[in-house]
mmCIF file of C-alpha atoms in Angstrom:
data_model
loop_
_atom_site.group_PDB
_atom_site.id
_atom_site.type_symbol
_atom_site.label_atom_id
_atom_site.label_comp_id
_atom_site.label_asym_id
_atom_site.label_seq_id
_atom_site.Cartn_x
_atom_site.Cartn_y
_atom_site.Cartn_z
ATOM 1 C CA MET A 1 -86.178 44.085 25.323
ATOM 2 C CA ALA A 2 -88.113 46.581 27.394
ATOM 3 C CA SER A 3 -85.235 49.021 27.746
ATOM 4 C CA SER A 4 -83.889 48.735 24.177
ATOM 5 C CA ARG A 5 -85.117 50.668 21.169
ATOM 6 C CA PHE A 6 -86.487 47.444 19.648
ATOM 7 C CA GLN A 7 -90.161 46.624 20.077
ATOM 8 C CA ALA A 8 -90.908 43.030 20.993
ATOM 9 C CA ASP A 9 -93.335 41.445 18.570
ATOM 10 C CA GLU A 10 -95.522 38.382 18.697
ATOM 11 C CA VAL A 11 -92.845 36.129 17.228
ATOM 12 C CA SER A 12 -90.083 37.146 19.585
ATOM 13 C CA LEU A 13 -92.382 36.963 22.677
ATOM 14 C CA SER A 14 -93.662 33.540 21.583
ATOM 15 C CA SER A 15 -90.051 32.316 21.314
ATOM 16 C CA VAL A 16 -89.201 33.676 24.768
ATOM 17 C CA ILE A 17 -92.239 31.994 26.304
ATOM 18 C CA SER A 18 -91.314 28.688 24.642
ATOM 19 C CA ALA A 19 -87.792 28.934 26.140
ATOM 20 C CA CYS A 20 -89.246 29.738 29.577
ATOM 21 C CA SER A 21 -91.437 26.637 29.474
ATOM 22 C CA ARG A 22 -88.326 24.450 29.068
ATOM 23 C CA LEU A 23 -86.535 25.857 32.104
ATOM 24 C CA ASP A 24 -88.243 25.700 35.521
ATOM 25 C CA ASN A 25 -86.159 28.550 36.942
ATOM 26 C CA LEU A 26 -87.565 30.940 34.319
ATOM 27 C CA PHE A 27 -91.183 30.649 35.458
ATOM 28 C CA SER A 28 -91.308 34.142 37.026
ATOM 29 C CA PHE A 29 -89.762 35.622 33.889
ATOM 30 C CA GLY A 30 -92.376 33.755 31.839
ATOM 31 C CA GLU A 31 -95.069 35.323 33.956
ATOM 32 C CA PHE A 32 -93.524 38.729 33.337
ATOM 33 C CA VAL A 33 -93.555 38.066 29.602
ATOM 34 C CA HIS A 34 -97.177 36.941 29.865
ATOM 35 C CA SER A 35 -98.152 40.240 31.506
ATOM 36 C CA SER A 36 -96.234 42.088 28.746
ATOM 37 C CA VAL A 37 -98.080 40.070 26.134
ATOM 38 C CA ILE A 38 -101.411 41.158 27.620
ATOM 39 C CA LYS A 39 -100.308 44.784 27.730
ATOM 40 C CA LEU A 40 -99.206 44.649 24.081
ATOM 41 C CA GLY A 41 -102.472 42.964 23.090
ATOM 42 C CA TYR A 42 -100.992 39.811 21.520
ATOM 43 C CA VAL A 43 -103.009 37.159 23.413
ATOM 44 C CA ASP A 44 -106.159 37.335 21.304
ATOM 45 C CA THR A 45 -105.139 37.548 17.653
ATOM 46 C CA ALA A 46 -106.565 35.682 14.667
ATOM 47 C CA SER A 47 -103.593 33.352 14.380
ATOM 48 C CA CYS A 48 -103.010 33.302 18.175
ATOM 49 C CA PRO A 49 -99.454 31.849 18.195
ATOM 50 C CA MET A 50 -98.692 33.804 21.348
ATOM 51 C CA ALA A 51 -101.656 32.338 23.211
ATOM 52 C CA ASN A 52 -100.705 28.891 21.961
ATOM 53 C CA SER A 53 -97.234 29.373 23.451
ATOM 54 C CA MET A 54 -98.788 30.515 26.732
ATOM 55 C CA ILE A 55 -100.924 27.370 26.842
ATOM 56 C CA THR A 56 -97.832 25.203 26.376
ATOM 57 C CA PHE A 57 -95.879 27.257 28.936
ATOM 58 C CA TYR A 58 -98.398 26.805 31.696
ATOM 59 C CA TYR A 59 -99.079 23.134 30.886
ATOM 60 C CA GLU A 60 -95.372 22.313 30.896
ATOM 61 C CA LEU A 61 -95.123 23.756 34.410
ATOM 62 C CA GLY A 62 -98.353 22.176 35.624
ATOM 63 C CA PHE A 63 -100.432 25.333 36.089
ATOM 64 C CA LEU A 64 -103.731 23.968 34.751
ATOM 65 C CA GLU A 65 -105.920 26.807 35.992
ATOM 66 C CA ALA A 66 -103.748 29.365 34.140
ATOM 67 C CA VAL A 67 -104.050 27.282 30.988
ATOM 68 C CA GLU A 68 -107.803 27.293 31.225
ATOM 69 C CA GLU A 69 -107.818 31.105 31.668
ATOM 70 C CA VAL A 70 -105.622 31.622 28.633
ATOM 71 C CA PHE A 71 -107.703 29.185 26.550
ATOM 72 C CA LEU A 72 -111.009 30.786 27.531
ATOM 73 C CA SER A 73 -109.646 34.258 26.727
ATOM 74 C CA ILE A 74 -108.964 33.357 23.102
ATOM 75 C CA SER A 75 -111.989 34.234 20.915
ATOM 76 C CA ASN A 76 -110.429 32.992 17.634
ATOM 77 C CA LYS A 77 -109.083 29.567 18.518
ATOM 78 C CA ASN A 78 -107.394 27.671 15.724
ATOM 79 C CA LEU A 79 -106.478 24.000 15.306
ATOM 80 C CA VAL A 80 -103.059 24.617 16.854
ATOM 81 C CA THR A 81 -104.776 26.071 19.912
ATOM 82 C CA TRP A 82 -106.987 22.971 20.295
ATOM 83 C CA ASN A 83 -103.973 20.678 19.758
ATOM 84 C CA ALA A 84 -101.996 22.506 22.430
ATOM 85 C CA MET A 85 -104.861 22.104 24.872
ATOM 86 C CA ILE A 86 -105.304 18.392 24.052
ATOM 87 C CA LYS A 87 -101.562 17.702 24.321
ATOM 88 C CA GLY A 88 -101.409 19.461 27.676
ATOM 89 C CA LEU A 89 -104.358 17.460 28.934
ATOM 90 C CA VAL A 90 -102.763 14.204 27.771
ATOM 91 C CA ASP A 91 -99.446 15.101 29.363
ATOM 92 C CA ASN A 92 -101.264 15.855 32.622
ATOM 93 C CA GLU A 93 -103.302 12.639 32.396
ATOM 94 C CA ARG A 94 -106.676 14.357 32.225
ATOM 95 C CA VAL A 95 -108.272 11.720 30.012
ATOM 96 C CA ASN A 96 -111.905 12.701 30.566
ATOM 97 C CA LYS A 97 -111.109 16.299 29.683
ATOM 98 C CA VAL A 98 -109.104 15.111 26.650
ATOM 99 C CA MET A 99 -112.140 13.340 25.246
ATOM 100 C CA CYS A 100 -114.471 16.258 25.942
ATOM 101 C CA MET A 101 -111.980 18.735 24.414
ATOM 102 C CA PHE A 102 -111.555 16.450 21.359
ATOM 103 C CA GLN A 103 -115.345 16.266 20.829
ATOM 104 C CA GLU A 104 -115.712 20.019 21.134
ATOM 105 C CA MET A 105 -112.792 20.580 18.746
ATOM 106 C CA ARG A 106 -114.356 18.222 16.185
ATOM 107 C CA SER A 107 -117.481 20.370 16.056
ATOM 108 C CA LYS A 108 -115.307 23.206 14.616
ATOM 109 C CA TYR A 109 -112.250 21.547 13.018
ATOM 110 C CA HIS A 110 -111.168 18.306 11.411
ATOM 111 C CA PRO A 111 -108.450 16.608 13.450
ATOM 112 C CA ASP A 112 -105.052 16.657 11.814
ATOM 113 C CA VAL A 113 -102.179 14.232 12.207
ATOM 114 C CA ALA A 114 -100.892 16.025 15.327
ATOM 115 C CA THR A 115 -104.329 15.713 16.940
ATOM 116 C CA LEU A 116 -104.630 12.019 16.222
ATOM 117 C CA ILE A 117 -101.084 11.249 17.419
ATOM 118 C CA THR A 118 -101.717 13.104 20.617
ATOM 119 C CA ILE A 119 -105.054 11.354 21.240
ATOM 120 C CA SER A 120 -103.396 7.997 20.564
ATOM 121 C CA ALA A 121 -100.858 8.796 23.250
ATOM 122 C CA CYS A 122 -103.634 8.263 25.823
ATOM 123 C CA GLY A 123 -103.643 4.595 24.891
ATOM 124 C CA ASP A 124 -99.862 4.430 24.712
ATOM 125 C CA HIS A 125 -99.595 5.663 28.282
ATOM 126 C CA GLY A 126 -102.274 3.299 29.530
ATOM 127 C CA LEU A 127 -104.637 6.209 30.257
ATOM 128 C CA LEU A 128 -107.657 4.763 28.494
ATOM 129 C CA PRO A 129 -109.738 2.080 30.219
ATOM 130 C CA GLU A 130 -109.457 -1.366 28.657
ATOM 131 C CA VAL A 131 -112.332 -2.396 26.424
ATOM 132 C CA LYS A 132 -114.350 -5.145 28.088
ATOM 133 C CA GLY A 133 -115.788 -8.165 26.314
ATOM 134 C CA LYS A 134 -113.512 -8.368 23.259
#
């Protein structure tokens, strides 16, 4: 893309990042795309699909610190952003952070079906402590 006469846009870069997250051997290319995204200014937009893809990319590959950096850099987080963070935390078995993130999200947005399904996955995976004294 860089050497062609076509300019990469947010949609194409987001798609490339999604593909990189599914293939371990494309991590370094994904990092290259991330740096291109920053240079082009797509990380912090109102709809933030690019940043959401970056969150998923780093979570899929287990780079939790990078996820946190991307998340904190987004000034206009949307429900998809919060859901991506919550899903990544669930997938990485960070239950305490899931619950904190969920509470913080609820102060700004109403959970949608995707949020609730993701939160319920904590119980499905045995990640929540059993309730005592039923």
